[in-house]
Coordinates of C-alpha atoms and ligand atoms in Angstrom, one line a residue:
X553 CA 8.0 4.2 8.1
X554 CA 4.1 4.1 8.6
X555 CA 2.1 3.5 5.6
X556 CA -1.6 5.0 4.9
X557 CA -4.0 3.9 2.7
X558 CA -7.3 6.0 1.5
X559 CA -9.6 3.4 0.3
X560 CA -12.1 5.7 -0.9
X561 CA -9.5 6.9 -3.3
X562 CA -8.5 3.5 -4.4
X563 CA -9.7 2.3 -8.0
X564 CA -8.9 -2.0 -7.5
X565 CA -5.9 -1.8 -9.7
X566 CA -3.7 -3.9 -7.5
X567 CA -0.8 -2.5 -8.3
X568 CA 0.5 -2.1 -4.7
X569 CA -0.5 -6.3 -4.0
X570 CA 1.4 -7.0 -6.9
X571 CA 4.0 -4.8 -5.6
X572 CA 4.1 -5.1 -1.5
X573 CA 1.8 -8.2 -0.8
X574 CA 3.4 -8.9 2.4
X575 CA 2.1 -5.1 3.0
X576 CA -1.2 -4.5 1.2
X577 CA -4.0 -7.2 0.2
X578 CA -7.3 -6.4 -1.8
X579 CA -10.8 -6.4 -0.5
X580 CA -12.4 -9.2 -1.4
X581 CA -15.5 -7.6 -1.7
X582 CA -14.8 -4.8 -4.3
X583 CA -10.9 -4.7 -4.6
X584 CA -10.3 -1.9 -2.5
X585 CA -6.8 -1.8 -1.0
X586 CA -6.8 -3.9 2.7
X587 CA -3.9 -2.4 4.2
X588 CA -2.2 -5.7 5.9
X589 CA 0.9 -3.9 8.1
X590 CA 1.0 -0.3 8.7
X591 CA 4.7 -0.2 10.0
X592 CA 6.4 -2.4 7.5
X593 CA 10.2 -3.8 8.2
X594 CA 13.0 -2.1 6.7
X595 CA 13.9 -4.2 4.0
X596 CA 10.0 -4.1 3.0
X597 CA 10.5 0.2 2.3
X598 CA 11.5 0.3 -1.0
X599 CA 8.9 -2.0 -2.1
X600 CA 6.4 0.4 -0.7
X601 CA 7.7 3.3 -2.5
X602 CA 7.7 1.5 -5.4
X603 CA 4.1 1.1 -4.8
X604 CA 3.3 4.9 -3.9
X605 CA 4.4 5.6 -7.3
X606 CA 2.4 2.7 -9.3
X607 CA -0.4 3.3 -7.6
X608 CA -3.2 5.1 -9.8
X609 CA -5.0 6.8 -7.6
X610 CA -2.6 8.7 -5.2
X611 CA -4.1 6.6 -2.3
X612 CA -1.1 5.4 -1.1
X613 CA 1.2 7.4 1.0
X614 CA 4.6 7.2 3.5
X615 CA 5.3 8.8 6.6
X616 CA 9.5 8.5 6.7
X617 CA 10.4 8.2 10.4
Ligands
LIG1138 S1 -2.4 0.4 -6.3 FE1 -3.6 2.1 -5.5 S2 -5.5 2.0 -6.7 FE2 -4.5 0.0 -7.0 S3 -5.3 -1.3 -5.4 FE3 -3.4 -0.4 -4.5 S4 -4.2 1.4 -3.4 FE4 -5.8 0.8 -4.8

C-alpha cells in the first residue's frame, strides 16, 4: 500500500491522527495533514482506510499494491 496525502485539500480535522497516528501527524503550523510513513506495514492498512473514509476533505488516498 502507498498512501498520499493532498495538503492543499486538507481542512485540520485530524481525523486521520486520531485514526492512523503512527501514519499521519498534523502540521504544527496550521494543522495540515504531515504525512509521517508513505508505505505503512500491513497490520497498519485497515487503519488507513478507515481514515480515507473519515477524512472530510477527500485528501487522503490508497494505492493497493
Ligand atoms: S482527516 Fe483529512 S482533513 Fe482531517 S487532518 Fe487528516 S487529511 Fe486533513
Amino acid at each position: 500500500m502507498r498512501v498520499v496525502v493532498d495538503s492543499d485539500k486538507c481542512c485540520g480535522s485530524g481525523q486521520c491522527v486520531l485514526t492512523a497516528p503512527d501514519v499521519f501527524d498534523q502540521r504544527d503550523e496550521d494543522g495540515t495533514v504531515l504525512l509521517l510513513d508513505a508505505e505503512p506495514p500491513a497490520e497498519l492498512h485497515e487503519a488507513v482506510r478507515q481514515a480515507v473514509t473519515l477524512c472530510p476533505s477527500s485528501a487522503i488516498s490508497v494505492v493497493e499494491d
